[in-house]
PDB file of C-alpha atoms in Angstrom:
ATOM      1  CA  MET A   1    -182.594  93.940 -16.817  1.00 92.00           C
ATOM      2  CA  PHE A   2    -185.775  95.873 -15.840  1.00 98.00           C
ATOM      3  CA  GLU A   3    -188.056  93.795 -18.084  1.00 97.00           C
ATOM      4  CA  LYS A   4    -191.217  94.786 -16.188  1.00 98.00           C
ATOM      5  CA  GLU A   5    -190.294  98.456 -16.301  1.00 98.00           C
ATOM      6  CA  LYS A   6    -189.456  98.283 -20.015  1.00 98.00           C
ATOM      7  CA  ALA A   7    -192.939  96.915 -20.678  1.00 98.00           C
ATOM      8  CA  GLU A   8    -194.350  99.833 -18.664  1.00 98.00           C
ATOM      9  CA  VAL A   9    -192.407 102.276 -20.855  1.00 98.00           C
ATOM     10  CA  ILE A  10    -193.997 100.780 -23.981  1.00 98.00           C
ATOM     11  CA  LYS A  11    -197.466 100.874 -22.403  1.00 97.00           C
ATOM     12  CA  ASN A  12    -197.059 104.570 -21.690  1.00 97.00           C
ATOM     13  CA  ALA A  13    -195.635 105.246 -25.146  1.00 97.00           C
ATOM     14  CA  LEU A  14    -198.796 103.745 -26.624  1.00 97.00           C
ATOM     15  CA  ARG A  15    -200.833 106.092 -24.442  1.00 96.00           C
ATOM     16  CA  LEU A  16    -199.054 109.048 -26.050  1.00 97.00           C
ATOM     17  CA  ASP A  17    -200.285 107.790 -29.417  1.00 94.00           C
ATOM     18  CA  LYS A  18    -203.775 107.116 -28.040  1.00 95.00           C
ATOM     19  CA  TYR A  19    -204.161 110.678 -26.784  1.00 96.00           C
ATOM     20  CA  GLY A  20    -202.822 112.234 -29.983  1.00 97.00           C
ATOM     21  CA  LEU A  21    -199.593 113.556 -28.482  1.00 98.00           C
ATOM     22  CA  VAL A  22    -197.290 111.831 -30.982  1.00 96.00           C
ATOM     23  CA  ALA A  23    -197.515 110.228 -34.410  1.00 92.00           C
ATOM     24  CA  LEU A  24    -195.622 107.167 -35.662  1.00 91.00           C
ATOM     25  CA  SER A  25    -192.195 107.285 -33.991  1.00 91.00           C
ATOM     26  CA  GLY A  26    -192.295 110.866 -32.697  1.00 93.00           C
ATOM     27  CA  GLY A  27    -191.355 111.771 -29.145  1.00 96.00           C
ATOM     28  CA  ASN A  28    -189.747 109.591 -26.490  1.00 97.00           C
ATOM     29  CA  ILE A  29    -189.841 108.435 -22.880  1.00 98.00           C
ATOM     30  CA  THR A  30    -186.988 108.482 -20.375  1.00 98.00           C
ATOM     31  CA  TRP A  31    -187.388 106.894 -16.925  1.00 98.00           C
ATOM     32  CA  ARG A  32    -184.815 106.698 -14.132  1.00 98.00           C
ATOM     33  CA  MET A  33    -184.716 103.558 -12.003  1.00 98.00           C
ATOM     34  CA  GLU A  34    -184.145 103.630  -8.230  1.00 97.00           C
ATOM     35  CA  SER A  35    -180.680 102.161  -8.800  1.00 98.00           C
ATOM     36  CA  GLY A  36    -179.759 105.043 -11.114  1.00 98.00           C
ATOM     37  CA  GLU A  37    -179.951 103.411 -14.552  1.00 98.00           C
ATOM     38  CA  ILE A  38    -182.213 105.124 -17.091  1.00 98.00           C
ATOM     39  CA  LEU A  39    -184.616 103.497 -19.555  1.00 98.00           C
ATOM     40  CA  VAL A  40    -185.057 105.242 -22.900  1.00 98.00           C
ATOM     41  CA  THR A  41    -187.092 104.459 -25.999  1.00 98.00           C
ATOM     42  CA  PRO A  42    -185.196 103.631 -29.217  1.00 98.00           C
ATOM     43  CA  SER A  43    -184.752 105.992 -32.141  1.00 97.00           C
ATOM     44  CA  GLY A  44    -187.249 105.946 -35.010  1.00 95.00           C
ATOM     45  CA  MET A  45    -189.286 102.908 -33.969  1.00 96.00           C
ATOM     46  CA  ILE A  46    -193.085 102.921 -34.156  1.00 95.00           C
ATOM     47  CA  TYR A  47    -194.432 102.264 -30.675  1.00 95.00           C
ATOM     48  CA  GLU A  48    -196.881  99.537 -31.738  1.00 94.00           C
ATOM     49  CA  GLU A  49    -193.940  97.520 -33.049  1.00 95.00           C
ATOM     50  CA  MET A  50    -191.781  97.752 -29.923  1.00 96.00           C
ATOM     51  CA  VAL A  51    -191.057  94.918 -27.532  1.00 98.00           C
ATOM     52  CA  PRO A  52    -189.337  95.285 -24.124  1.00 98.00           C
ATOM     53  CA  GLU A  53    -185.969  94.281 -25.584  1.00 98.00           C
ATOM     54  CA  ASP A  54    -186.075  97.387 -27.797  1.00 98.00           C
ATOM     55  CA  VAL A  55    -186.005  99.730 -24.776  1.00 98.00           C
ATOM     56  CA  LEU A  56    -182.443 100.675 -23.876  1.00 98.00           C
ATOM     57  CA  VAL A  57    -180.721 101.073 -20.523  1.00 98.00           C
ATOM     58  CA  VAL A  58    -178.317 104.036 -20.352  1.00 98.00           C
ATOM     59  CA  ASP A  59    -176.313 105.862 -17.707  1.00 98.00           C
ATOM     60  CA  ILE A  60    -176.826 109.482 -16.627  1.00 98.00           C
ATOM     61  CA  LYS A  61    -174.636 110.698 -19.511  1.00 97.00           C
ATOM     62  CA  GLY A  62    -176.669 108.765 -22.084  1.00 97.00           C
ATOM     63  CA  ASN A  63    -174.127 105.988 -22.659  1.00 97.00           C
ATOM     64  CA  VAL A  64    -175.744 102.643 -23.499  1.00 98.00           C
ATOM     65  CA  ILE A  65    -175.442 100.000 -20.769  1.00 98.00           C
ATOM     66  CA  GLU A  66    -177.826  97.456 -22.252  1.00 98.00           C
ATOM     67  CA  GLY A  67    -179.611  97.103 -25.585  1.00 98.00           C
ATOM     68  CA  THR A  68    -178.829  96.667 -29.273  1.00 97.00           C
ATOM     69  CA  ARG A  69    -181.026  99.444 -30.650  1.00 98.00           C
ATOM     70  CA  LYS A  70    -179.968 103.042 -31.222  1.00 97.00           C
ATOM     71  CA  PRO A  71    -181.308 105.187 -28.387  1.00 97.00           C
ATOM     72  CA  SER A  72    -183.478 108.209 -29.078  1.00 97.00           C
ATOM     73  CA  VAL A  73    -181.513 111.024 -30.681  1.00 96.00           C
ATOM     74  CA  ASP A  74    -182.595 113.198 -27.724  1.00 97.00           C
ATOM     75  CA  THR A  75    -181.148 110.853 -25.096  1.00 97.00           C
ATOM     76  CA  LYS A  76    -178.229 112.999 -23.935  1.00 97.00           C
ATOM     77  CA  ALA A  77    -180.448 116.085 -23.612  1.00 97.00           C
ATOM     78  CA  LEU A  78    -183.087 114.150 -21.676  1.00 97.00           C
ATOM     79  CA  CYS A  79    -180.500 112.594 -19.380  1.00 98.00           C
ATOM     80  CA  TYR A  80    -179.137 116.107 -18.791  1.00 98.00           C
ATOM     81  CA  ILE A  81    -182.559 117.090 -17.420  1.00 98.00           C
ATOM     82  CA  LEU A  82    -182.489 114.156 -14.999  1.00 98.00           C
ATOM     83  CA  GLU A  83    -178.915 114.921 -14.014  1.00 98.00           C
ATOM     84  CA  LYS A  84    -179.710 118.550 -13.205  1.00 98.00           C
ATOM     85  CA  ARG A  85    -183.028 117.697 -11.537  1.00 98.00           C
ATOM     86  CA  PRO A  86    -182.420 114.838  -9.097  1.00 98.00           C
ATOM     87  CA  ASP A  87    -185.943 115.404  -7.750  1.00 98.00           C
ATOM     88  CA  LEU A  88    -187.347 114.110 -11.058  1.00 98.00           C
ATOM     89  CA  ASN A  89    -187.289 110.558 -12.435  1.00 98.00           C
ATOM     90  CA  ALA A  90    -189.269 110.689 -15.685  1.00 98.00           C
ATOM     91  CA  VAL A  91    -189.146 112.826 -18.825  1.00 98.00           C
ATOM     92  CA  ILE A  92    -191.652 112.556 -21.662  1.00 98.00           C
ATOM     93  CA  HIS A  93    -191.083 114.418 -24.919  1.00 98.00           C
ATOM     94  CA  THR A  94    -193.992 114.847 -27.335  1.00 98.00           C
ATOM     95  CA  HIS A  95    -194.952 116.795 -30.446  1.00 97.00           C
ATOM     96  CA  GLN A  96    -198.511 117.452 -29.276  1.00 98.00           C
ATOM     97  CA  PRO A  97    -200.148 119.896 -31.724  1.00 98.00           C
ATOM     98  CA  TYR A  98    -202.306 122.154 -29.546  1.00 98.00           C
ATOM     99  CA  ALA A  99    -199.719 122.961 -26.885  1.00 98.00           C
ATOM    100  CA  THR A 100    -197.016 123.330 -29.527  1.00 98.00           C
ATOM    101  CA  GLY A 101    -199.311 125.608 -31.538  1.00 98.00           C
ATOM    102  CA  ILE A 102    -200.012 127.794 -28.504  1.00 97.00           C
ATOM    103  CA  GLY A 103    -196.245 128.052 -28.077  1.00 97.00           C
ATOM    104  CA  LEU A 104    -195.930 129.710 -31.486  1.00 97.00           C
ATOM    105  CA  ILE A 105    -197.942 132.748 -30.374  1.00 96.00           C
ATOM    106  CA  LEU A 106    -197.529 132.971 -26.598  1.00 96.00           C
ATOM    107  CA  ASP A 107    -194.587 133.034 -24.207  1.00 97.00           C
ATOM    108  CA  GLU A 108    -196.580 131.116 -21.610  1.00 98.00           C
ATOM    109  CA  LEU A 109    -199.769 129.050 -21.479  1.00 98.00           C
ATOM    110  CA  PRO A 110    -201.716 130.641 -18.602  1.00 97.00           C
ATOM    111  CA  CYS A 111    -203.191 128.414 -15.951  1.00 97.00           C
ATOM    112  CA  ASN A 112    -206.976 128.613 -16.149  1.00 94.00           C
ATOM    113  CA  LEU A 113    -208.097 125.001 -15.607  1.00 95.00           C
ATOM    114  CA  THR A 114    -208.038 122.835 -12.510  1.00 95.00           C
ATOM    115  CA  THR A 115    -206.528 119.973 -14.526  1.00 95.00           C
ATOM    116  CA  LEU A 116    -203.598 122.106 -15.678  1.00 97.00           C
ATOM    117  CA  ALA A 117    -202.923 123.241 -12.121  1.00 97.00           C
ATOM    118  CA  ASN A 118    -203.284 119.632 -10.937  1.00 95.00           C
ATOM    119  CA  ALA A 119    -200.896 118.150 -13.468  1.00 96.00           C
ATOM    120  CA  THR A 120    -198.288 120.840 -14.224  1.00 98.00           C
ATOM    121  CA  TRP A 121    -198.555 122.905 -11.014  1.00 97.00           C
ATOM    122  CA  GLY A 122    -199.453 126.108 -12.839  1.00 97.00           C
ATOM    123  CA  SER A 123    -198.822 128.079 -15.999  1.00 98.00           C
ATOM    124  CA  VAL A 124    -196.420 126.521 -18.503  1.00 98.00           C
ATOM    125  CA  LYS A 125    -193.577 128.529 -20.026  1.00 98.00           C
ATOM    126  CA  VAL A 126    -192.555 128.472 -23.681  1.00 98.00           C
ATOM    127  CA  ALA A 127    -188.804 127.907 -24.073  1.00 98.00           C
ATOM    128  CA  PRO A 128    -186.787 129.254 -27.032  1.00 97.00           C
ATOM    129  CA  TYR A 129    -186.404 126.952 -30.033  1.00 97.00           C
ATOM    130  CA  SER A 130    -184.059 124.001 -29.797  1.00 96.00           C
ATOM    131  CA  SER A 131    -183.771 121.320 -32.451  1.00 93.00           C
ATOM    132  CA  ALA A 132    -184.072 117.585 -31.994  1.00 91.00           C
ATOM    133  CA  ALA A 133    -180.829 115.772 -31.137  1.00 92.00           C
ATOM    134  CA  SER A 134    -179.353 118.920 -29.555  1.00 95.00           C
ATOM    135  CA  MET A 135    -178.117 119.416 -26.006  1.00 96.00           C
ATOM    136  CA  GLN A 136    -179.802 122.834 -26.175  1.00 97.00           C
ATOM    137  CA  MET A 137    -183.112 121.023 -25.795  1.00 97.00           C
ATOM    138  CA  GLY A 138    -182.094 119.865 -22.318  1.00 98.00           C
ATOM    139  CA  LEU A 139    -180.579 123.215 -21.414  1.00 98.00           C
ATOM    140  CA  GLU A 140    -183.739 125.118 -22.359  1.00 98.00           C
ATOM    141  CA  ALA A 141    -185.972 122.657 -20.544  1.00 98.00           C
ATOM    142  CA  VAL A 142    -184.023 122.963 -17.291  1.00 98.00           C
ATOM    143  CA  ALA A 143    -183.874 126.753 -17.592  1.00 98.00           C
ATOM    144  CA  ASN A 144    -187.616 127.154 -18.177  1.00 98.00           C
ATOM    145  CA  LEU A 145    -189.258 124.414 -16.107  1.00 98.00           C
ATOM    146  CA  ASP A 146    -188.861 126.356 -12.868  1.00 95.00           C
ATOM    147  CA  ASP A 147    -191.048 124.531 -10.319  1.00 96.00           C
ATOM    148  CA  LYS A 148    -193.537 123.251 -12.920  1.00 98.00           C
ATOM    149  CA  LEU A 149    -193.901 119.814 -14.485  1.00 98.00           C
ATOM    150  CA  ALA A 150    -193.946 120.836 -18.152  1.00 98.00           C
ATOM    151  CA  VAL A 151    -192.416 123.244 -20.620  1.00 98.00           C
ATOM    152  CA  ILE A 152    -193.326 123.968 -24.231  1.00 98.00           C
ATOM    153  CA  LEU A 153    -190.426 123.985 -26.716  1.00 98.00           C
ATOM    154  CA  LYS A 154    -191.071 126.660 -29.329  1.00 98.00           C
ATOM    155  CA  HIS A 155    -191.397 125.283 -32.888  1.00 97.00           C
ATOM    156  CA  HIS A 156    -190.764 121.808 -31.523  1.00 97.00           C
ATOM    157  CA  GLY A 157    -192.991 120.171 -28.936  1.00 98.00           C
ATOM    158  CA  VAL A 158    -193.367 119.617 -25.204  1.00 98.00           C
ATOM    159  CA  ILE A 159    -191.308 118.272 -22.316  1.00 98.00           C
ATOM    160  CA  GLY A 160    -193.274 116.804 -19.412  1.00 98.00           C
ATOM    161  CA  VAL A 161    -191.532 115.676 -16.245  1.00 98.00           C
ATOM    162  CA  GLY A 162    -192.404 113.985 -13.002  1.00 98.00           C
ATOM    163  CA  ARG A 163    -191.197 112.227  -9.922  1.00 97.00           C
ATOM    164  CA  THR A 164    -192.884 109.180 -11.409  1.00 97.00           C
ATOM    165  CA  LEU A 165    -193.691 108.087 -14.938  1.00 98.00           C
ATOM    166  CA  LYS A 166    -197.385 108.501 -14.149  1.00 96.00           C
ATOM    167  CA  GLU A 167    -196.855 112.090 -13.036  1.00 97.00           C
ATOM    168  CA  ALA A 168    -195.007 112.945 -16.252  1.00 98.00           C
ATOM    169  CA  MET A 169    -197.775 111.308 -18.298  1.00 98.00           C
ATOM    170  CA  TYR A 170    -200.454 113.321 -16.541  1.00 97.00           C
ATOM    171  CA  SER A 171    -198.520 116.521 -17.218  1.00 98.00           C
ATOM    172  CA  VAL A 172    -198.406 116.096 -21.008  1.00 98.00           C
ATOM    173  CA  VAL A 173    -201.962 114.760 -21.350  1.00 98.00           C
ATOM    174  CA  TYR A 174    -203.610 117.478 -19.282  1.00 97.00           C
ATOM    175  CA  LEU A 175    -201.394 120.149 -20.816  1.00 98.00           C
ATOM    176  CA  GLU A 176    -202.822 119.241 -24.215  1.00 98.00           C
ATOM    177  CA  GLU A 177    -206.364 119.315 -22.829  1.00 97.00           C
ATOM    178  CA  ALA A 178    -205.723 122.782 -21.393  1.00 97.00           C
ATOM    179  CA  ALA A 179    -204.216 123.992 -24.669  1.00 98.00           C
ATOM    180  CA  LYS A 180    -207.301 122.831 -26.580  1.00 98.00           C
ATOM    181  CA  THR A 181    -209.594 124.572 -24.101  1.00 97.00           C
ATOM    182  CA  TYR A 182    -207.531 127.766 -24.232  1.00 97.00           C
ATOM    183  CA  TYR A 183    -207.626 127.704 -28.043  1.00 96.00           C
ATOM    184  CA  ILE A 184    -211.433 127.418 -28.019  1.00 97.00           C
ATOM    185  CA  ALA A 185    -211.854 130.215 -25.465  1.00 96.00           C
ATOM    186  CA  TYR A 186    -209.319 132.526 -27.121  1.00 95.00           C
ATOM    187  CA  SER A 187    -210.995 132.118 -30.515  1.00 95.00           C
ATOM    188  CA  MET A 188    -214.183 133.580 -29.026  1.00 96.00           C
ATOM    189  CA  ASN A 189    -212.624 136.175 -26.700  1.00 96.00           C
ATOM    190  CA  PRO A 190    -208.885 136.881 -26.336  1.00 93.00           C
ATOM    191  CA  ASN A 191    -209.481 138.034 -22.765  1.00 94.00           C
ATOM    192  CA  VAL A 192    -209.350 134.560 -21.226  1.00 95.00           C
ATOM    193  CA  PRO A 193    -209.599 134.600 -17.403  1.00 95.00           C
ATOM    194  CA  GLU A 194    -206.776 133.068 -15.389  1.00 95.00           C
ATOM    195  CA  PHE A 195    -206.482 131.413 -11.994  1.00 96.00           C
ATOM    196  CA  SER A 196    -205.151 133.389  -9.070  1.00 95.00           C
ATOM    197  CA  PRO A 197    -202.007 132.037  -7.358  1.00 94.00           C
ATOM    198  CA  GLU A 198    -204.231 130.930  -4.468  1.00 95.00           C
ATOM    199  CA  GLN A 199    -206.504 128.965  -6.793  1.00 94.00           C
ATOM    200  CA  VAL A 200    -203.510 127.264  -8.389  1.00 95.00           C
ATOM    201  CA  GLU A 201    -202.088 126.366  -4.988  1.00 94.00           C
ATOM    202  CA  ARG A 202    -205.378 124.850  -3.863  1.00 92.00           C
ATOM    203  CA  ALA A 203    -205.737 122.791  -7.047  1.00 92.00           C
ATOM    204  CA  VAL A 204    -202.215 121.435  -6.555  1.00 92.00           C
ATOM    205  CA  THR A 205    -202.979 120.582  -2.929  1.00 91.00           C
ATOM    206  CA  VAL A 206    -206.223 118.786  -3.746  1.00 89.00           C
ATOM    207  CA  PHE A 207    -204.549 116.696  -6.446  1.00 89.00           C
ATOM    208  CA  ARG A 208    -202.128 115.277  -3.886  1.00 87.00           C
ATOM    209  CA  TYR A 209    -205.084 113.280  -2.543  1.00 87.00           C
ATOM    210  CA  TYR A 210    -206.377 112.193  -5.960  1.00 85.00           C
ATOM    211  CA  GLY A 211    -206.504 108.481  -6.779  1.00 80.00           C
ATOM    212  CA  GLN A 212    -206.644 105.211  -4.871  1.00 85.00           C
ATOM    213  CA  ASP A 213    -202.953 105.134  -3.944  1.00 79.00           C
ATOM    214  CA  THR A 214    -203.018 108.393  -1.942  1.00 81.00           C
ATOM    215  CA  ALA A 215    -204.150 109.350   1.547  1.00 81.00           C
ATOM    216  CA  LYS A 216    -207.702 110.478   2.251  1.00 83.00           C
ATOM    217  CA  MET A 217    -208.116 114.239   1.873  1.00 78.00           C
ATOM    218  CA  PRO A 218    -208.205 115.966   5.285  1.00 79.00           C
ATOM    219  CA  ASP A 219    -211.450 117.695   6.237  1.00 77.00           C
ATOM    220  CA  GLU A 220    -209.753 121.093   6.391  1.00 71.00           C
ATOM    221  CA  VAL A 221    -208.866 120.806   2.702  1.00 68.00           C
ATOM    222  CA  PHE A 222    -212.277 119.483   1.713  1.00 65.00           C
ATOM    223  CA  MET A 223    -214.129 122.195   3.660  1.00 65.00           C
ATOM    224  CA  ASN A 224    -212.271 125.094   2.049  1.00 69.00           C
ATOM    225  CA  LYS A 225    -214.656 128.014   1.543  1.00 56.00           C
ATOM    226  CA  GLU A 226    -214.239 127.775  -2.251  1.00 53.00           C
ATOM    227  CA  ASN A 227    -216.235 124.529  -2.116  1.00 43.00           C
ATOM    228  CA  HIS A 228    -219.388 126.318  -0.915  1.00 36.00           C
TER     229      HIS A 228
END
């Protein structure tokens, strides 16, 4: 069941490793299918060693429907996010160092890059600590995501979400890029400028037309006065 989609899960898991967001078997991917079943990566397996049969199929409560591996220890918490947010279909959990490090000293990563606004829809909150394999992880994520596509888990890592797996992947990758940039800027001057709400809104709007599988950007968006 869902062999093509399971292979896509593994491909994206390898991207997490490629971009330095996880190490060895850290983190996980959860992806809801149109029919309601959820794919989840197995517990404690190194991504390079996975094959599609290792990816499990579970229901919305995290109960295994198909697969012989143990699901990620975070499965029930991640399924809780999808249950409470029917508008979302993908959850990616990472231990990315820069965003997690920022979360140790700030309550929110301010939005000051177009890529962060594009991919997370604005500033990213830092949620209170919740351990791995705890339902609290899902509770804190839902409580602190608001209308954004990522949340930093204090002392733990990051949750990125999306309507698609691609959208969730963009959120965690560009969040880490923004965290690195913020770290560099803050080390030279703690007074790091932020985007205005209007600038964030425009960046989000423009990104809706980004890529080959989207509509052409209307002239009224392209000709915004900020482009001159």
